[in-house]
């Protein structure tokens, strides 16, 4: 019996090579696109249709220049035109001319002004516009633009508006980052791209206030009514407040707000406290440091007070920040307060006590001093030992065992001993990040105390298994290293620690310190040294930084050797077990 097998292979169809199939995998293409610059992406866009679609999605996901947006319609050209202006000056004689008057006199002056016009050359056809509308505009998700030349920006936007249909210019646009307004109210070029689907607006303008800017702010509500995130980096002039309040009351979907700190924020905060979806509030200036100077005087305190707020940043003194937490904030998780003055321990203790009492769900606290904003001459003025922070300052917040991140900056080192560090570590077993004034700048004044040595890290080995970042100010000048008995009694070394911050800690005996740290750290951990809140520091701090960098280098090598020996030990154990199994057989 003969069996006939039908050949189902189409010999006319070319076989796709394994290499080509591999490059058509989405994961490989995404990896290639992530490592390509814009010029390379343009080259990939002409490989074939499949690669073209993927490359264009990456190229047009974010647009940072109006010229790039107009490129599919043609090149932008500029033309200079001289415009002559003639000014006529007429001098009228007095109302009662005498017999010697000769009547009115006229003089003329002329001047030339250069006018620059922008246009697309050659002029795009309807086919060009349809191509832009179908293949390019729908891909744009983020528009990031800074206005440098106001006249050019308006001209380029007008070119788009002259050709647009009734649909939105960029229908799938979700995020707008716009830097500097043109001060023309409702005619702002930014609004040419605004529509109902935009979810995030980041507006920066540090020019002086003018009425047209208030009109622009109010128009945000009608042009982008479904915003969920709003960043307003504007000059904090009190004249903006009515416009800002009208925006906040109308943006019912707003979940995140960043706003420059006005000297008096009471009216704005009272308005924000009733928003039902606001989860993040950041009262902080990006370009300049400006503080809230007036205490928070809230209205309608009987209503719900930030019922869903989870994260807050305040730029003010600790005493003023304490007023923000006058009522319970039930959902608040992360708190960051940035000050510009040298806070007293009583102010630090008061704000931590207030936070502990009004924020039942808080897990992250950061008390900072703004970078490079304090007068360095004032910084050098010595402080009394009573100005140092002690364990008593933390007593109220130590009762919150749920704290997983705590950071504080202070001019003086923390005045705590090893036993008190043990108390801190045991009180916060869920810690993932801790920094206790690890970079004080007053480390050379006579009253500065040095109570902690390298053994201050050990309590966190015992009590905080999940810690990833740890910052302490220690005195590593002593050669006293914990004994082997102490190290052997530890449950295990740090398993998740990535960053060990020593700030401005003093040090000697780099080799001994690196050897000790190799017993409690794991591979991948790095030593972070230096100051983090101003750039100028003395020669002593620079010398310490150099030594800690040497410790970091030695530690990296020691950990690599330890990992190698541990692997060899595992292999040897397996070999011995295999030999035992063979002998038993």
PDB file of C-alpha atoms in Angstrom, residues 138-303:
ATOM      1  CA  UNK A 138      -1.725  60.890  17.157  1.00  0.00           C
ATOM      2  CA  UNK A 139       1.640  59.557  18.372  1.00  0.00           C
ATOM      3  CA  UNK A 140       2.520  62.603  20.510  1.00  0.00           C
ATOM      4  CA  UNK A 141       1.943  62.043  24.228  1.00  0.00           C
ATOM      5  CA  UNK A 142       4.271  64.653  25.788  1.00  0.00           C
ATOM      6  CA  UNK A 143       4.933  68.223  24.622  1.00  0.00           C
ATOM      7  CA  UNK A 144       7.898  69.880  26.325  1.00  0.00           C
ATOM      8  CA  UNK A 145       8.719  73.422  25.172  1.00  0.00           C
ATOM      9  CA  UNK A 146      10.468  76.533  26.429  1.00  0.00           C
ATOM     10  CA  UNK A 147       9.609  79.899  24.893  1.00  0.00           C
ATOM     11  CA  UNK A 148      12.804  81.776  24.040  1.00  0.00           C
ATOM     12  CA  UNK A 149      11.640  83.923  21.140  1.00  0.00           C
ATOM     13  CA  UNK A 150       8.039  85.032  21.720  1.00  0.00           C
ATOM     14  CA  UNK A 151       7.484  86.273  18.167  1.00  0.00           C
ATOM     15  CA  UNK A 152       8.825  83.081  16.621  1.00  0.00           C
ATOM     16  CA  UNK A 153       6.728  80.881  18.897  1.00  0.00           C
ATOM     17  CA  UNK A 154       3.535  82.728  18.036  1.00  0.00           C
ATOM     18  CA  UNK A 155       4.321  82.589  14.306  1.00  0.00           C
ATOM     19  CA  UNK A 156       4.992  78.849  14.306  1.00  0.00           C
ATOM     20  CA  UNK A 157       1.859  78.074  16.289  1.00  0.00           C
ATOM     21  CA  UNK A 158      -0.192  80.266  13.955  1.00  0.00           C
ATOM     22  CA  UNK A 159       1.073  78.189  11.013  1.00  0.00           C
ATOM     23  CA  UNK A 160      -0.444  75.120  12.622  1.00  0.00           C
ATOM     24  CA  UNK A 161      -3.675  76.870  13.523  1.00  0.00           C
ATOM     25  CA  UNK A 162      -4.174  78.092   9.963  1.00  0.00           C
ATOM     26  CA  UNK A 163      -4.202  74.508   8.673  1.00  0.00           C
ATOM     27  CA  UNK A 164      -5.946  72.677  11.497  1.00  0.00           C
ATOM     28  CA  UNK A 165      -9.422  71.208  11.278  1.00  0.00           C
ATOM     29  CA  UNK A 166     -12.002  71.232  14.047  1.00  0.00           C
ATOM     30  CA  UNK A 167     -10.191  68.357  15.775  1.00  0.00           C
ATOM     31  CA  UNK A 168      -7.472  68.785  18.385  1.00  0.00           C
ATOM     32  CA  UNK A 169      -3.980  69.349  16.988  1.00  0.00           C
ATOM     33  CA  UNK A 170      -2.513  66.526  19.064  1.00  0.00           C
ATOM     34  CA  UNK A 171      -5.518  64.346  19.970  1.00  0.00           C
ATOM     35  CA  UNK A 172      -3.634  61.904  22.236  1.00  0.00           C
ATOM     36  CA  UNK A 173      -1.527  64.492  24.051  1.00  0.00           C
ATOM     37  CA  UNK A 174      -1.447  63.767  27.795  1.00  0.00           C
ATOM     38  CA  UNK A 175       1.350  65.933  29.254  1.00  0.00           C
ATOM     39  CA  UNK A 176       2.332  69.567  28.569  1.00  0.00           C
ATOM     40  CA  UNK A 177       5.538  71.095  29.971  1.00  0.00           C
ATOM     41  CA  UNK A 178       5.515  74.805  29.067  1.00  0.00           C
ATOM     42  CA  UNK A 179       8.223  77.211  30.160  1.00  0.00           C
ATOM     43  CA  UNK A 180       7.597  81.002  29.922  1.00  0.00           C
ATOM     44  CA  UNK A 181       4.343  82.636  28.839  1.00  0.00           C
ATOM     45  CA  UNK A 182       3.953  85.255  26.120  1.00  0.00           C
ATOM     46  CA  UNK A 183       1.662  87.435  28.286  1.00  0.00           C
ATOM     47  CA  UNK A 184      -1.226  87.505  25.788  1.00  0.00           C
ATOM     48  CA  UNK A 185      -3.992  86.021  27.909  1.00  0.00           C
ATOM     49  CA  UNK A 186      -6.322  83.642  26.079  1.00  0.00           C
ATOM     50  CA  UNK A 187      -4.150  83.809  22.947  1.00  0.00           C
ATOM     51  CA  UNK A 188      -1.237  81.995  24.628  1.00  0.00           C
ATOM     52  CA  UNK A 189       0.379  79.519  22.169  1.00  0.00           C
ATOM     53  CA  UNK A 190       0.162  76.828  24.857  1.00  0.00           C
ATOM     54  CA  UNK A 191      -3.618  76.729  24.485  1.00  0.00           C
ATOM     55  CA  UNK A 192      -3.320  75.688  20.822  1.00  0.00           C
ATOM     56  CA  UNK A 193      -2.448  72.191  22.088  1.00  0.00           C
ATOM     57  CA  UNK A 194      -4.796  72.069  25.083  1.00  0.00           C
ATOM     58  CA  UNK A 195      -7.909  69.893  25.068  1.00  0.00           C
ATOM     59  CA  UNK A 196     -10.073  67.786  27.360  1.00  0.00           C
ATOM     60  CA  UNK A 197      -7.804  64.710  27.342  1.00  0.00           C
ATOM     61  CA  UNK A 198      -4.682  66.452  28.719  1.00  0.00           C
ATOM     62  CA  UNK A 199      -3.979  65.050  32.186  1.00  0.00           C
ATOM     63  CA  UNK A 200      -0.816  66.839  33.302  1.00  0.00           C
ATOM     64  CA  UNK A 201       0.309  70.460  32.972  1.00  0.00           C
ATOM     65  CA  UNK A 202       3.696  71.739  34.118  1.00  0.00           C
ATOM     66  CA  UNK A 203       3.744  75.527  33.709  1.00  0.00           C
ATOM     67  CA  UNK A 204       6.838  77.577  34.600  1.00  0.00           C
ATOM     68  CA  UNK A 205       6.932  81.362  34.405  1.00  0.00           C
ATOM     69  CA  UNK A 206       9.108  83.526  36.667  1.00  0.00           C
ATOM     70  CA  UNK A 207       8.320  86.882  35.045  1.00  0.00           C
ATOM     71  CA  UNK A 208       6.601  89.680  36.915  1.00  0.00           C
ATOM     72  CA  UNK A 209       2.837  89.533  37.322  1.00  0.00           C
ATOM     73  CA  UNK A 210       0.582  91.091  34.707  1.00  0.00           C
ATOM     74  CA  UNK A 211      -3.228  90.922  34.261  1.00  0.00           C
ATOM     75  CA  UNK A 212      -2.917  88.710  31.177  1.00  0.00           C
ATOM     76  CA  UNK A 213      -1.245  85.989  33.246  1.00  0.00           C
ATOM     77  CA  UNK A 214      -4.179  85.843  35.610  1.00  0.00           C
ATOM     78  CA  UNK A 215      -6.434  85.408  32.587  1.00  0.00           C
ATOM     79  CA  UNK A 216      -4.169  82.602  31.363  1.00  0.00           C
ATOM     80  CA  UNK A 217      -4.326  80.836  34.734  1.00  0.00           C
ATOM     81  CA  UNK A 218      -8.107  81.033  34.832  1.00  0.00           C
ATOM     82  CA  UNK A 219      -8.319  79.656  31.281  1.00  0.00           C
ATOM     83  CA  UNK A 220      -6.545  76.461  32.342  1.00  0.00           C
ATOM     84  CA  UNK A 221      -9.796  75.336  33.937  1.00  0.00           C
ATOM     85  CA  UNK A 222     -11.818  75.619  30.730  1.00  0.00           C
ATOM     86  CA  UNK A 223      -9.146  74.416  28.297  1.00  0.00           C
ATOM     87  CA  UNK A 224      -7.926  71.411  30.338  1.00  0.00           C
ATOM     88  CA  UNK A 225     -10.767  70.550  32.740  1.00  0.00           C
ATOM     89  CA  UNK A 226      -9.690  66.942  33.411  1.00  0.00           C
ATOM     90  CA  UNK A 227      -6.206  67.633  34.739  1.00  0.00           C
ATOM     91  CA  UNK A 228      -5.029  65.149  37.355  1.00  0.00           C
ATOM     92  CA  UNK A 229      -1.592  66.697  37.901  1.00  0.00           C
ATOM     93  CA  UNK A 230      -0.760  70.415  37.910  1.00  0.00           C
ATOM     94  CA  UNK A 231       2.630  72.053  38.501  1.00  0.00           C
ATOM     95  CA  UNK A 232       2.588  75.864  38.682  1.00  0.00           C
ATOM     96  CA  UNK A 233       6.063  77.366  39.058  1.00  0.00           C
ATOM     97  CA  UNK A 234       5.131  81.052  38.982  1.00  0.00           C
ATOM     98  CA  UNK A 235       6.309  84.148  40.794  1.00  0.00           C
ATOM     99  CA  UNK A 236       4.305  84.072  44.052  1.00  0.00           C
ATOM    100  CA  UNK A 237       2.487  87.384  43.707  1.00  0.00           C
ATOM    101  CA  UNK A 238      -0.616  87.801  45.886  1.00  0.00           C
ATOM    102  CA  UNK A 239      -2.553  88.970  42.798  1.00  0.00           C
ATOM    103  CA  UNK A 240      -2.540  85.382  41.505  1.00  0.00           C
ATOM    104  CA  UNK A 241      -4.401  83.966  44.492  1.00  0.00           C
ATOM    105  CA  UNK A 242      -8.005  84.575  43.237  1.00  0.00           C
ATOM    106  CA  UNK A 243      -7.147  82.951  39.897  1.00  0.00           C
ATOM    107  CA  UNK A 244      -5.478  79.990  41.571  1.00  0.00           C
ATOM    108  CA  UNK A 245      -8.431  79.408  43.861  1.00  0.00           C
ATOM    109  CA  UNK A 246     -10.840  79.408  40.913  1.00  0.00           C
ATOM    110  CA  UNK A 247      -8.647  76.781  39.189  1.00  0.00           C
ATOM    111  CA  UNK A 248      -8.465  74.520  42.236  1.00  0.00           C
ATOM    112  CA  UNK A 249     -12.177  74.684  42.921  1.00  0.00           C
ATOM    113  CA  UNK A 250     -12.980  73.703  39.332  1.00  0.00           C
ATOM    114  CA  UNK A 251     -10.440  70.908  38.759  1.00  0.00           C
ATOM    115  CA  UNK A 252     -12.435  68.151  40.420  1.00  0.00           C
ATOM    116  CA  UNK A 253     -10.147  65.372  39.122  1.00  0.00           C
ATOM    117  CA  UNK A 254      -6.932  66.931  40.481  1.00  0.00           C
ATOM    118  CA  UNK A 255      -4.771  64.372  42.297  1.00  0.00           C
ATOM    119  CA  UNK A 256      -1.378  66.098  42.460  1.00  0.00           C
ATOM    120  CA  UNK A 257      -0.567  69.796  42.846  1.00  0.00           C
ATOM    121  CA  UNK A 258       2.805  71.556  43.022  1.00  0.00           C
ATOM    122  CA  UNK A 259       2.670  75.287  43.647  1.00  0.00           C
ATOM    123  CA  UNK A 260       5.127  78.013  44.577  1.00  0.00           C
ATOM    124  CA  UNK A 261       4.972  79.033  48.249  1.00  0.00           C
ATOM    125  CA  UNK A 262       3.208  82.347  48.769  1.00  0.00           C
ATOM    126  CA  UNK A 263       4.041  84.271  51.912  1.00  0.00           C
ATOM    127  CA  UNK A 264       0.482  83.643  53.116  1.00  0.00           C
ATOM    128  CA  UNK A 265      -0.952  80.291  52.063  1.00  0.00           C
ATOM    129  CA  UNK A 266      -3.966  80.188  54.386  1.00  0.00           C
ATOM    130  CA  UNK A 267      -6.612  80.972  51.769  1.00  0.00           C
ATOM    131  CA  UNK A 268      -5.144  78.535  49.243  1.00  0.00           C
ATOM    132  CA  UNK A 269      -4.725  75.705  51.772  1.00  0.00           C
ATOM    133  CA  UNK A 270      -8.275  76.222  53.032  1.00  0.00           C
ATOM    134  CA  UNK A 271      -9.494  75.734  49.470  1.00  0.00           C
ATOM    135  CA  UNK A 272      -7.307  72.677  48.883  1.00  0.00           C
ATOM    136  CA  UNK A 273      -8.295  70.980  52.131  1.00  0.00           C
ATOM    137  CA  UNK A 274     -11.724  70.149  50.733  1.00  0.00           C
ATOM    138  CA  UNK A 275     -10.610  68.553  47.447  1.00  0.00           C
ATOM    139  CA  UNK A 276     -11.827  64.968  47.441  1.00  0.00           C
ATOM    140  CA  UNK A 277      -9.191  63.461  45.122  1.00  0.00           C
ATOM    141  CA  UNK A 278      -6.028  65.386  46.025  1.00  0.00           C
ATOM    142  CA  UNK A 279      -3.357  62.837  47.010  1.00  0.00           C
ATOM    143  CA  UNK A 280      -0.162  64.893  46.618  1.00  0.00           C
ATOM    144  CA  UNK A 281       0.516  68.516  47.579  1.00  0.00           C
ATOM    145  CA  UNK A 282       3.942  70.141  47.175  1.00  0.00           C
ATOM    146  CA  UNK A 283       4.330  73.765  48.257  1.00  0.00           C
ATOM    147  CA  UNK A 284       7.856  74.232  47.008  1.00  0.00           C
ATOM    148  CA  UNK A 285       9.729  76.455  44.587  1.00  0.00           C
ATOM    149  CA  UNK A 286      12.080  74.880  42.070  1.00  0.00           C
ATOM    150  CA  UNK A 287      14.231  77.819  40.928  1.00  0.00           C
ATOM    151  CA  UNK A 288      14.366  80.055  43.999  1.00  0.00           C
ATOM    152  CA  UNK A 289      13.883  79.374  47.663  1.00  0.00           C
ATOM    153  CA  UNK A 290      10.826  81.149  49.009  1.00  0.00           C
ATOM    154  CA  UNK A 291       9.311  80.407  52.401  1.00  0.00           C
ATOM    155  CA  UNK A 292       5.777  80.511  53.702  1.00  0.00           C
ATOM    156  CA  UNK A 293       6.084  83.215  56.344  1.00  0.00           C
ATOM    157  CA  UNK A 294       2.564  83.455  57.815  1.00  0.00           C
ATOM    158  CA  UNK A 295       1.014  80.765  60.019  1.00  0.00           C
ATOM    159  CA  UNK A 296      -1.690  78.608  58.467  1.00  0.00           C
ATOM    160  CA  UNK A 297      -5.039  80.124  59.475  1.00  0.00           C
ATOM    161  CA  UNK A 298      -7.575  77.663  58.103  1.00  0.00           C
ATOM    162  CA  UNK A 299     -11.224  78.206  57.342  1.00  0.00           C
ATOM    163  CA  UNK A 300     -14.022  75.646  57.454  1.00  0.00           C
ATOM    164  CA  UNK A 301     -12.053  73.485  59.889  1.00  0.00           C
ATOM    165  CA  UNK A 302     -15.203  71.478  60.667  1.00  0.00           C
ATOM    166  CA  UNK A 303     -15.295  69.972  57.178  1.00  0.00           C
TER     167      UNK A 303
END
